[in-house]
Coordinates of C-alpha atoms and ligand atoms in Angstrom, one line a residue:
X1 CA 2.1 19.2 47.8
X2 CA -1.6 18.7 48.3
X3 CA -2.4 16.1 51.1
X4 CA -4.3 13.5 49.6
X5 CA -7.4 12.7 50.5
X6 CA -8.3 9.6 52.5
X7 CA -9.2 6.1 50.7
X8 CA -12.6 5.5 51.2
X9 CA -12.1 2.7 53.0
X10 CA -9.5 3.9 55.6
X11 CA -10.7 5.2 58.7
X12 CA -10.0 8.6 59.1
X13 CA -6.8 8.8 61.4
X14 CA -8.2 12.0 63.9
X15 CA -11.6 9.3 64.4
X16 CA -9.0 6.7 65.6
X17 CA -7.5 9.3 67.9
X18 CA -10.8 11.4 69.5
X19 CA -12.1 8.6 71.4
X20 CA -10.7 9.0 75.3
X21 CA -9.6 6.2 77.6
X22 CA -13.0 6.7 79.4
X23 CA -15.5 6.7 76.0
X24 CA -13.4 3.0 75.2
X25 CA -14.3 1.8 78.8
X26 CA -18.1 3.0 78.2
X27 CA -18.7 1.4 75.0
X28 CA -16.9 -2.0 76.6
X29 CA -19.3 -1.7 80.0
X30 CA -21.2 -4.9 79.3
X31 CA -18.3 -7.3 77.4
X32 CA -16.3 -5.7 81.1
X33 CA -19.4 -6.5 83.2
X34 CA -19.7 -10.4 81.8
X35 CA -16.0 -10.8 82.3
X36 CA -16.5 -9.4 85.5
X37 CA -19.2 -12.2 86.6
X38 CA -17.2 -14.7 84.8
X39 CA -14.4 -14.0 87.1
X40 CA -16.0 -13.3 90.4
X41 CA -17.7 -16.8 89.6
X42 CA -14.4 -18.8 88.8
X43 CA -13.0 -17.1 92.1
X44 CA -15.9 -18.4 94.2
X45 CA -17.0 -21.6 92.5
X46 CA -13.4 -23.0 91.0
X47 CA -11.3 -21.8 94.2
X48 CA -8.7 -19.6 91.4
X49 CA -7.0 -17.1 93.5
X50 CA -8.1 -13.7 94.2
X51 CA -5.0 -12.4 93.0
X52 CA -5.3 -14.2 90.1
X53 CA -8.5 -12.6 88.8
X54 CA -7.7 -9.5 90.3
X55 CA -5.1 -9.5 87.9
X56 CA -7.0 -10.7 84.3
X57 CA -9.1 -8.1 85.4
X58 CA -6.8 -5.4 85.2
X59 CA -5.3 -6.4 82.4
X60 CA -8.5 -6.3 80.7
X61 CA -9.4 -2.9 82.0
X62 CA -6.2 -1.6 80.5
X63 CA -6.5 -3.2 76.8
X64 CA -10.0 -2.0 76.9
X65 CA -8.8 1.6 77.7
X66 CA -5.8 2.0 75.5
X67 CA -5.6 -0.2 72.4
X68 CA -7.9 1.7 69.7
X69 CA -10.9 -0.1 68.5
X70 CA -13.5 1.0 66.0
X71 CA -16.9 1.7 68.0
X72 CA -20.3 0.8 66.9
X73 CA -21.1 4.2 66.4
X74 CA -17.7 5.3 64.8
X75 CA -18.5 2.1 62.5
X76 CA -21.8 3.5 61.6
X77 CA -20.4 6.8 60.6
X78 CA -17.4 5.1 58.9
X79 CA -20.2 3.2 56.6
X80 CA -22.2 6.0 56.2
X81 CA -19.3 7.8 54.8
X82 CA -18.3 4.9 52.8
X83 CA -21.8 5.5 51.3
X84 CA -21.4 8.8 50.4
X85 CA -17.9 8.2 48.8
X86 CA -19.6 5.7 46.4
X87 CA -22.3 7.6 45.6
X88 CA -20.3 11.0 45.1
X89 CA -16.4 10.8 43.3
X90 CA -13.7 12.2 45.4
X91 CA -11.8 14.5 45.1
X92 CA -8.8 12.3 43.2
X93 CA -11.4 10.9 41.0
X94 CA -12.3 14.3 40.2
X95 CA -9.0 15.8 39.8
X96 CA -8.0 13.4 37.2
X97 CA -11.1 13.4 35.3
X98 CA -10.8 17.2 34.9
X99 CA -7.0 16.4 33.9
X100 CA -8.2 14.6 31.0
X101 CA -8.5 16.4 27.4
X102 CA -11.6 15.4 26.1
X103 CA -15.9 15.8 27.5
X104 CA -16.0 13.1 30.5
X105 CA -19.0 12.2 32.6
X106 CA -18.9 10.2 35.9
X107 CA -22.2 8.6 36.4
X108 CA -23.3 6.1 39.3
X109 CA -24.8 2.4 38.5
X110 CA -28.4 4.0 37.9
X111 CA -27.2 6.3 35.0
X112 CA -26.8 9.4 37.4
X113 CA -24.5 11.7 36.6
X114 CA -22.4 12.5 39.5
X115 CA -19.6 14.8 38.0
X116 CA -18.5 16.5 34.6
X117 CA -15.4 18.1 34.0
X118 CA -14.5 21.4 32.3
X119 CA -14.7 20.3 28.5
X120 CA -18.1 18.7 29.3
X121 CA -19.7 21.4 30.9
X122 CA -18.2 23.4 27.8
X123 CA -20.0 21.7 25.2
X124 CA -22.7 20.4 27.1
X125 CA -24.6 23.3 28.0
X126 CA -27.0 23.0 31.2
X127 CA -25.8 19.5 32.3
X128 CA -26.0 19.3 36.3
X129 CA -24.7 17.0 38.5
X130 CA -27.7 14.4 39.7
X131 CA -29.1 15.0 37.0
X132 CA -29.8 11.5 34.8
X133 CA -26.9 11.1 31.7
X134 CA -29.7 11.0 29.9
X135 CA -30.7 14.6 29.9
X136 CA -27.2 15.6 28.2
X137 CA -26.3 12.4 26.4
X138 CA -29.2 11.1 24.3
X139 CA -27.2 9.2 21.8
X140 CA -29.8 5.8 21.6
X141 CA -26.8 3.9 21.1
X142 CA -24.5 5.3 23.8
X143 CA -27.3 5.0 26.1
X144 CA -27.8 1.2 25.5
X145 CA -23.9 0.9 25.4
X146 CA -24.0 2.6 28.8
X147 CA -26.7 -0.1 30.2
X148 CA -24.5 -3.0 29.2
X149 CA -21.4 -1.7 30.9
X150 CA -24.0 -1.2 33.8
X151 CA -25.0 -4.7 34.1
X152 CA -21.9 -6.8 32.8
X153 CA -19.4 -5.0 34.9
X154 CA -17.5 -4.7 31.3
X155 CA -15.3 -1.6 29.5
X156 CA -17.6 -1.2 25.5
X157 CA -17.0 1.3 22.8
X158 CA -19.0 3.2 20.3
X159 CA -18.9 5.3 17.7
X160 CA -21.8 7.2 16.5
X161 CA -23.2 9.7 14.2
X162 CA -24.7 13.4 14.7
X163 CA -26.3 14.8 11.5
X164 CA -27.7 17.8 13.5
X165 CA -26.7 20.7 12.9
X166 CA -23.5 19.3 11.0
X167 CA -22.2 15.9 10.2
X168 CA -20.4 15.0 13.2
X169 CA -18.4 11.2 14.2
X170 CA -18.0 10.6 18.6
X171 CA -16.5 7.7 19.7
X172 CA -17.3 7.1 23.4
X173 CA -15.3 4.8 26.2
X174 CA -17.8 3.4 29.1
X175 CA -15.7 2.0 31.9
X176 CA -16.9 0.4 35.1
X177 CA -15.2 2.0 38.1
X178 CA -14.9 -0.5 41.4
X179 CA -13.9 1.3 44.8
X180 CA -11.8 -0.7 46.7
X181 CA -13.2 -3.3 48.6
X182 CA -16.5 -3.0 46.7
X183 CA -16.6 -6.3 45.2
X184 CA -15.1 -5.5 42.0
X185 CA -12.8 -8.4 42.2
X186 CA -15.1 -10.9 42.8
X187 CA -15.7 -13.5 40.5
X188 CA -19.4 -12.2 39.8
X189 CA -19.1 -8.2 40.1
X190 CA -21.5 -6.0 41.4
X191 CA -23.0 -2.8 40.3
X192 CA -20.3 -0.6 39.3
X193 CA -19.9 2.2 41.5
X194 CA -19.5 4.5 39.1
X195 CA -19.3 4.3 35.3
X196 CA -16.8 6.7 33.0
X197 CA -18.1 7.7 29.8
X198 CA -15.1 9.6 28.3
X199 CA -16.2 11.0 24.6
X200 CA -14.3 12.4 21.7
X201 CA -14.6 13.8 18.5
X202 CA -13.4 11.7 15.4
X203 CA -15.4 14.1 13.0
X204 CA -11.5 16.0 11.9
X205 CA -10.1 12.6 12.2
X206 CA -12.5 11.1 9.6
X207 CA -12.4 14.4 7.3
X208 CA -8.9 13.8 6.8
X209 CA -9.0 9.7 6.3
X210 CA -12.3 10.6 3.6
X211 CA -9.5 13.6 2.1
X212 CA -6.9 11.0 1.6
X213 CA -9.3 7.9 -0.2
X214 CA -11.2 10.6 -1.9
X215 CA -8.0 11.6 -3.4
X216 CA -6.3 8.4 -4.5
X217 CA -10.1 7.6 -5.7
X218 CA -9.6 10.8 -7.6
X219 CA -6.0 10.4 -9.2
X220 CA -6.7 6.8 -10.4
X221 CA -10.1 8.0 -12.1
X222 CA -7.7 10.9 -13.4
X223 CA -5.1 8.9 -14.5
X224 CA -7.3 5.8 -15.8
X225 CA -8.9 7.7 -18.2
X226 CA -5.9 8.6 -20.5
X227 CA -4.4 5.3 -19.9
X228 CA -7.9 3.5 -21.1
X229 CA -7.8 6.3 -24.2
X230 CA -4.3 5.0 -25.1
X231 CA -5.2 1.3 -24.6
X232 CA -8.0 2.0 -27.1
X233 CA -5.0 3.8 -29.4
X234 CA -2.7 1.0 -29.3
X235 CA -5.5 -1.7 -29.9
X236 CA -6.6 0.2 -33.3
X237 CA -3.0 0.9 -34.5
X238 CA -2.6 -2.8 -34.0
X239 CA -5.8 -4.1 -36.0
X240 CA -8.3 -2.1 -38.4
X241 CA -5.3 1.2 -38.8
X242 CA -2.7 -1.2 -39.0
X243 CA -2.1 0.1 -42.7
X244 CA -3.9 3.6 -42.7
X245 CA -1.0 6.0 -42.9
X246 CA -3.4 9.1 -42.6
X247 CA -5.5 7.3 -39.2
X248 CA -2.1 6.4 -37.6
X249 CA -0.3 10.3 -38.0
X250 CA -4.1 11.2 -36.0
X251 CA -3.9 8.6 -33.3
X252 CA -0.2 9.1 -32.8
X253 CA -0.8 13.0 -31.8
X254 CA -3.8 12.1 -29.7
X255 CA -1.9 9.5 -27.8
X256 CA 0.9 12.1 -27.3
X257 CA -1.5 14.4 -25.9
X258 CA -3.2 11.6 -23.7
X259 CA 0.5 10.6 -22.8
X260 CA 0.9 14.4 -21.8
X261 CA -1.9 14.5 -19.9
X262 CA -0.8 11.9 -17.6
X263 CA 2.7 13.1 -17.1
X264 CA 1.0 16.6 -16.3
X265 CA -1.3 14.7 -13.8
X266 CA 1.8 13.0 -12.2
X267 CA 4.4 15.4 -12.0
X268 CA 1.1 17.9 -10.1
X269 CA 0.3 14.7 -7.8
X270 CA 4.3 14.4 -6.8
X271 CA 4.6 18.5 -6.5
X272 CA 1.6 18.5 -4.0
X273 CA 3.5 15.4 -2.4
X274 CA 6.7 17.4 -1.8
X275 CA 5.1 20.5 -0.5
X276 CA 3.0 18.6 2.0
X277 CA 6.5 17.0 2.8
X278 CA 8.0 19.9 3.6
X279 CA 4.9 21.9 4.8
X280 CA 6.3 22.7 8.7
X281 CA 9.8 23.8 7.2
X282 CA 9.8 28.0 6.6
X283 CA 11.5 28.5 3.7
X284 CA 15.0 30.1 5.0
X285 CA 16.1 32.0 1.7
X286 CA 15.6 35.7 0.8
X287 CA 14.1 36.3 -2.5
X288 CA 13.2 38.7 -4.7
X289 CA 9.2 38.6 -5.2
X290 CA 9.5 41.6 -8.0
X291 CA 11.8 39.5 -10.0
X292 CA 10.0 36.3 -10.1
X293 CA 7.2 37.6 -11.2
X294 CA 8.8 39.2 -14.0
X295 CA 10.7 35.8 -14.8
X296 CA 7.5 33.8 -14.7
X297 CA 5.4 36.9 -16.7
X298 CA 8.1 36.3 -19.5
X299 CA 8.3 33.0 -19.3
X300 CA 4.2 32.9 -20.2
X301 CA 4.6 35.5 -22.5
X302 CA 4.6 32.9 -25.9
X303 CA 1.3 31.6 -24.1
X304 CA -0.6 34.7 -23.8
X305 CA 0.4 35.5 -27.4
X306 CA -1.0 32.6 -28.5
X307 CA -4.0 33.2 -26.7
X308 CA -4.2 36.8 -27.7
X309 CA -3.8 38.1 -24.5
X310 CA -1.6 40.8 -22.9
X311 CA 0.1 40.6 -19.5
X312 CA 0.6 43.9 -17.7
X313 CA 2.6 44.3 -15.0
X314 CA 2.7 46.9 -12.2
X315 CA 5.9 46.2 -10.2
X316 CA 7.5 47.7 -7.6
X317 CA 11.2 49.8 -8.8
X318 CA 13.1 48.3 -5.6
X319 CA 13.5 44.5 -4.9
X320 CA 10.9 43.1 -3.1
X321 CA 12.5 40.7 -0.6
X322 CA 10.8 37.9 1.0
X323 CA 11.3 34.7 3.0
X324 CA 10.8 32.0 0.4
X325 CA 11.1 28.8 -1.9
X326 CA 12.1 30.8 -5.3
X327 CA 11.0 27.7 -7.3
X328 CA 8.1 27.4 -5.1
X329 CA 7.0 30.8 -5.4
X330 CA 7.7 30.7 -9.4
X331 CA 5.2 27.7 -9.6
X332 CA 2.7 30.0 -7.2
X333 CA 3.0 32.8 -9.9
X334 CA 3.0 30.7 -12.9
X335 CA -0.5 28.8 -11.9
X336 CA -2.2 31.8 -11.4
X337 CA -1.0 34.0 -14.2
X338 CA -1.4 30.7 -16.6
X339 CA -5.4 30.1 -15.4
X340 CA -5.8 33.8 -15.6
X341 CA -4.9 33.0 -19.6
X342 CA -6.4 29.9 -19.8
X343 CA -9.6 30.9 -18.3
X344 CA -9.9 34.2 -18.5
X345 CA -8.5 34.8 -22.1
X346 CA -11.7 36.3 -23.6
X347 CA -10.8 39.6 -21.7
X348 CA -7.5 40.1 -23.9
X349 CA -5.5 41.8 -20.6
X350 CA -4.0 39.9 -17.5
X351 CA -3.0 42.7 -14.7
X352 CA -0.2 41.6 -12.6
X353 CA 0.7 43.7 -9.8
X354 CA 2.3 43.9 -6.4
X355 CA 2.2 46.0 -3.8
X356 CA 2.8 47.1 0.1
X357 CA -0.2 45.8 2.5
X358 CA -0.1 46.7 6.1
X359 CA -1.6 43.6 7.8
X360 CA -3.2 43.4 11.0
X361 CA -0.4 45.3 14.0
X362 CA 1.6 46.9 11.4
X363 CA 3.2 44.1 10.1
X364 CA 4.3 44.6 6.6
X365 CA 3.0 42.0 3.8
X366 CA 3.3 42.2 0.0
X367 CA 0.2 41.3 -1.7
X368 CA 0.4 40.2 -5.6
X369 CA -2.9 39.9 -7.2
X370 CA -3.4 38.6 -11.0
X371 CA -6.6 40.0 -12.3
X372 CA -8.1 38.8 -15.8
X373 CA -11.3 40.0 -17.4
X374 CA -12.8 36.9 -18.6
X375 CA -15.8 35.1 -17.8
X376 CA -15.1 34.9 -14.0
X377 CA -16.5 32.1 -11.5
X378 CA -19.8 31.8 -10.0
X379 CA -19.9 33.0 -5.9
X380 CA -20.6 29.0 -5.3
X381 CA -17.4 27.7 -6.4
X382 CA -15.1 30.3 -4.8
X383 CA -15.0 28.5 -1.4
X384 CA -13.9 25.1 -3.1
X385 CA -11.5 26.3 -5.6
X386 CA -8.4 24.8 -3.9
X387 CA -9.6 21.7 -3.4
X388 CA -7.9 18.6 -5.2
X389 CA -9.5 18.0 -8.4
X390 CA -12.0 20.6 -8.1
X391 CA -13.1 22.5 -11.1
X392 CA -15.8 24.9 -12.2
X393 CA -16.0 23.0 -15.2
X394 CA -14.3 19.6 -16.2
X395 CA -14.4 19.7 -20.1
X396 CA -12.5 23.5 -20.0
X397 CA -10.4 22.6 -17.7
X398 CA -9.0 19.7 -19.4
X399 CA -9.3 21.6 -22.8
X400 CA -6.7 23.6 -21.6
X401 CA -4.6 21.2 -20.4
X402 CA -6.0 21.4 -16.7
X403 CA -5.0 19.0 -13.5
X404 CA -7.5 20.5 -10.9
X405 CA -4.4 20.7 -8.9
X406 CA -3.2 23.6 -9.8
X407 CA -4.7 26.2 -6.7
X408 CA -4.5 23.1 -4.3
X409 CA -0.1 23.6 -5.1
X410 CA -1.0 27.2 -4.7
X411 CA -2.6 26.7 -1.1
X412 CA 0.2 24.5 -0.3
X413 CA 3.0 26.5 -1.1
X414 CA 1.7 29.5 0.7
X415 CA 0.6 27.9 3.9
X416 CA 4.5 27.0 4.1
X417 CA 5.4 30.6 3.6
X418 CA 2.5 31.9 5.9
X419 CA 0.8 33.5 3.2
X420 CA -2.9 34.1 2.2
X421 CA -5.1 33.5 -1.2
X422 CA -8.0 35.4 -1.7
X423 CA -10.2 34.8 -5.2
X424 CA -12.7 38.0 -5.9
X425 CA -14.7 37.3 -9.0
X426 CA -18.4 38.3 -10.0
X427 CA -19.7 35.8 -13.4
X428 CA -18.6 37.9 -16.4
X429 CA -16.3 40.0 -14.8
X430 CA -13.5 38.4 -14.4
X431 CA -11.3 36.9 -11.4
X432 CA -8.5 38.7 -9.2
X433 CA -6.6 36.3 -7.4
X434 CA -4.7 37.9 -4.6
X435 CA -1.7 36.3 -3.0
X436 CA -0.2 38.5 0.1
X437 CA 2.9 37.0 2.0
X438 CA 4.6 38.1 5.0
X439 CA 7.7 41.0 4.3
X440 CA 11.4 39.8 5.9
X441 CA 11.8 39.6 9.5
X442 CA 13.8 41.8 11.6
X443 CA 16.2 41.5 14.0
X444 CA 13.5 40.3 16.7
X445 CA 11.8 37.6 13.6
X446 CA 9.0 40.0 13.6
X447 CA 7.8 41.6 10.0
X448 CA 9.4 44.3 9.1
X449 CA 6.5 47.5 9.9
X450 CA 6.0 50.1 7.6
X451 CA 8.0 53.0 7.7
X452 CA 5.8 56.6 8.0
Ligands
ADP501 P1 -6.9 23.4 -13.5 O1 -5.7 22.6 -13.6 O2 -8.1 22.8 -13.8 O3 -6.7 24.8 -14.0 P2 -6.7 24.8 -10.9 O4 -6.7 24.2 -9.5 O5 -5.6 25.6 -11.3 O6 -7.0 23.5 -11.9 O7 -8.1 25.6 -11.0 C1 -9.3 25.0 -10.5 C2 -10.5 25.5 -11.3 O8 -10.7 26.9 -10.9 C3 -10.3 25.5 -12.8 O9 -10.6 24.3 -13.3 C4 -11.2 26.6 -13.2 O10 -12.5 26.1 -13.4 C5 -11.2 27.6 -12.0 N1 -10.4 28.8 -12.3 C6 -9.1 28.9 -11.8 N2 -8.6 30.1 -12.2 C7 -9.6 30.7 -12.9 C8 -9.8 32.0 -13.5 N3 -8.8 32.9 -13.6 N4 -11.0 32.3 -14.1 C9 -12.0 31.4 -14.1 N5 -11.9 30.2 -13.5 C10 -10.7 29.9 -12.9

């Protein structure tokens, strides 16, 4: 264990022991010399016995000699290094400010900054030690903030804005810090002897809270608008159609598909809900990838008939065995192959095929990729295409029956598997939508490598 370094106020223990019996009887000469008189003066003028003052003498000789006392001089070099200590942290003050996980500056009552630890000087490029705060923090706000806590004696918070270069949220914590003895418990403080600013970024934080209200905000608006369309239904069923056969039968199939629409939109919103449930938990079954394709491929097959498309598959002989969630993995396949019909049914051919990838280190990977030669998606879109909701273009998308959710369930589902989605598409020609997935462990829970 480290020895810890002495409290500022504590005189240091080899300054209590240096000074010799003869330095203690110097620095006492004259208090020794006016007891001396003071003696010599009872003996002569008061009659008090020789031995008697012979005897106070000595005693005084000896408490001067051996009990310690602080000497003017050692006093002077005790404040001066008191003066130091409040001006410059120590070392524990240092240590546990470098301990901390977020940027923290020590600055002194005049807005000096006095020490920064690692993750300061890591984003805050060029900030020096007694150099003002001001130089590296210029946050008008944070600066007033830190001006208040200067003059109050009290802890503040604040959050601020960055919009250079990128949107970013800080909160900051200013705290007073007292050394002891300085007068920080009095009833009127004095100037802090050094002030904490400890600063954190909330802009993750407030991504995620905007995420989540952005999509209730977005499920209601989703979910409102069938609901208001079936209000409407009901209304005119119950008033001006009330006896019009022919408008009733037309209603009744819109409402159906309205009623659809919103079941679509729920069972999607609940999906997404489950896999985010279970998003730490890898998938512990072995699979067959080759077969589930196949199954969902058939499975869409009266869909791409009625679209007038043809699915072609390209899949491996052997089975192609995976960690994973079949169901999971079945809803992975069915999005994309169904969007790839939806979307890109103007090509007449979907190619579905999987195949061996050797990833980065050997590790083995299969890689499905559903390819349809239809109008494809504009470069702009591509990065957003698994967000919630998000859709190149609302009235096709719920033409064909569309959630916006479905890619966001894709995302999902493969970041539980540790898998990968990569969309290639140029504007009329087409979209491949590539899905590669880690191969099954071995022995060591390591993918399986290639064999040469
Ligand atoms: P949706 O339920 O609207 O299909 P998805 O999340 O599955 O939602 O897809 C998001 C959007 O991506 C779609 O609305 C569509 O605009 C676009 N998209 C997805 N797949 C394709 C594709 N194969 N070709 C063209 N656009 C596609």
């Amino acid at each position: 264990m480290t020895q810890p370094p002495p409290s500022p106020i504590e005189e240091p223990a080899e300054d209590r022991q240096a000074a010799s019996p003869l330095t203690r009887l110097g620095e006492a000469r004259w208090i020794l010399l006016f007891a001396f008189a003071a003696i010599t003066g009872a003996v002569v003028l008061h009659e008090v016995p020789l031995t008697t003052g012979l005897l106070v003498m000595a005693a005084m000789v000896v408490v001067t000699c051996f009990v310690p006392r602080k000497s003017s001089s050692r006093r002077v070099k005790l404040n001066a290094q008191r003066e130091i200590r409040r001006m410059w942290p120590g070392t524990g003050m240092k240590v546990t400010v470098d301990a901390l996980p977020t940027p923290c500056f020590v600055a002194d009552g005049r807005g000096i900054t006095r020490y920064v630890n690692k993750q300061a000087l890591s984003i805050y490029e060029g900030v020096k030690p007694g150099d003002p705060l001001s130089f590296s923090l210029r946050a008008p706000s944070l600066l007033e903030a830190f001006d208040r806590v200067c003059a109050t004696g009290e802890a503040e918070k604040i959050s601020w804005i960055e919009k250079v270069p990128t949107e970013t949220w800080y909160e900051a914590h200013i705290s007073p810090i007292y050394m002891p003895g300085s007068g920080g418990q009095e009833k009127v403080p004095k100037l802090p002897d050094f002030i904490l600013v400890v600063i954190q970024d909330l802009t993750e934080n407030r991504r995620l809270e905007r995420m989540r209200t952005d999509f209730v905000a977005n499920a209601s608006h989703e979910l409102r608008t069938p609901l208001a369309s079936l209000t409407g239904f009901i209304e005119t069923l119950q008033g001006p159609a009330r006896n019009d056969p022919d408008a009733r039968d037309r209603f009744l199939s819109i409402m159906l598909d309205q009623a659809g629409r919103m079941r679509r939109l729920i069972d999607d919103i609940l999906s997404l809900s489950r896999i985010e449930l279970k998003a730490h938990v890898r998938p512990a079954n072995e699979v067959d990838l080759s077969e589930i394709v196949r199954h969902t491929a058939d499975a869409l097959s009266p869909l791409a008939s009625d679209m007038g498309v043809e699915i072609r598959l390209q899949l491996p002989e052997t089975p192609v065995r995976i960690k994973g969630d079949r169901d999971e993995l079945i809803q992975v396949t069915e999005n994309l192959i169904e969007n790839a019909l939806k979307y890109g049914h103007d090509g007449k051919f979907v190619d579905v095929g999987l195949s061996k990838q050797s990833a980065p280190q050997d590790a083995l990977s299969w890689q499905l990729s559903v390819r349809d030669y239809g109008e494809g998606i504009p470069r702009e879109h591509l990065p957003r295409l698994t967000e919630r909701f998000y859709r190149v273009d609302v009235e096709s998308s719920r033409a064909m029956k569309g959630t916006g959710l479905g890619l966001a369930i894709v995302k999902h589902i493969l970041t539980r598997h540790r898998g990968r989605l990569e969309v290639e598409s140029e504007p009329g020609q087409g979209a491949t939508f590539k899905v590669s997935l880690p191969a099954t462990e071995n022995a060591e829970g390591l993918p399986e490598k290639i064999s040469a």
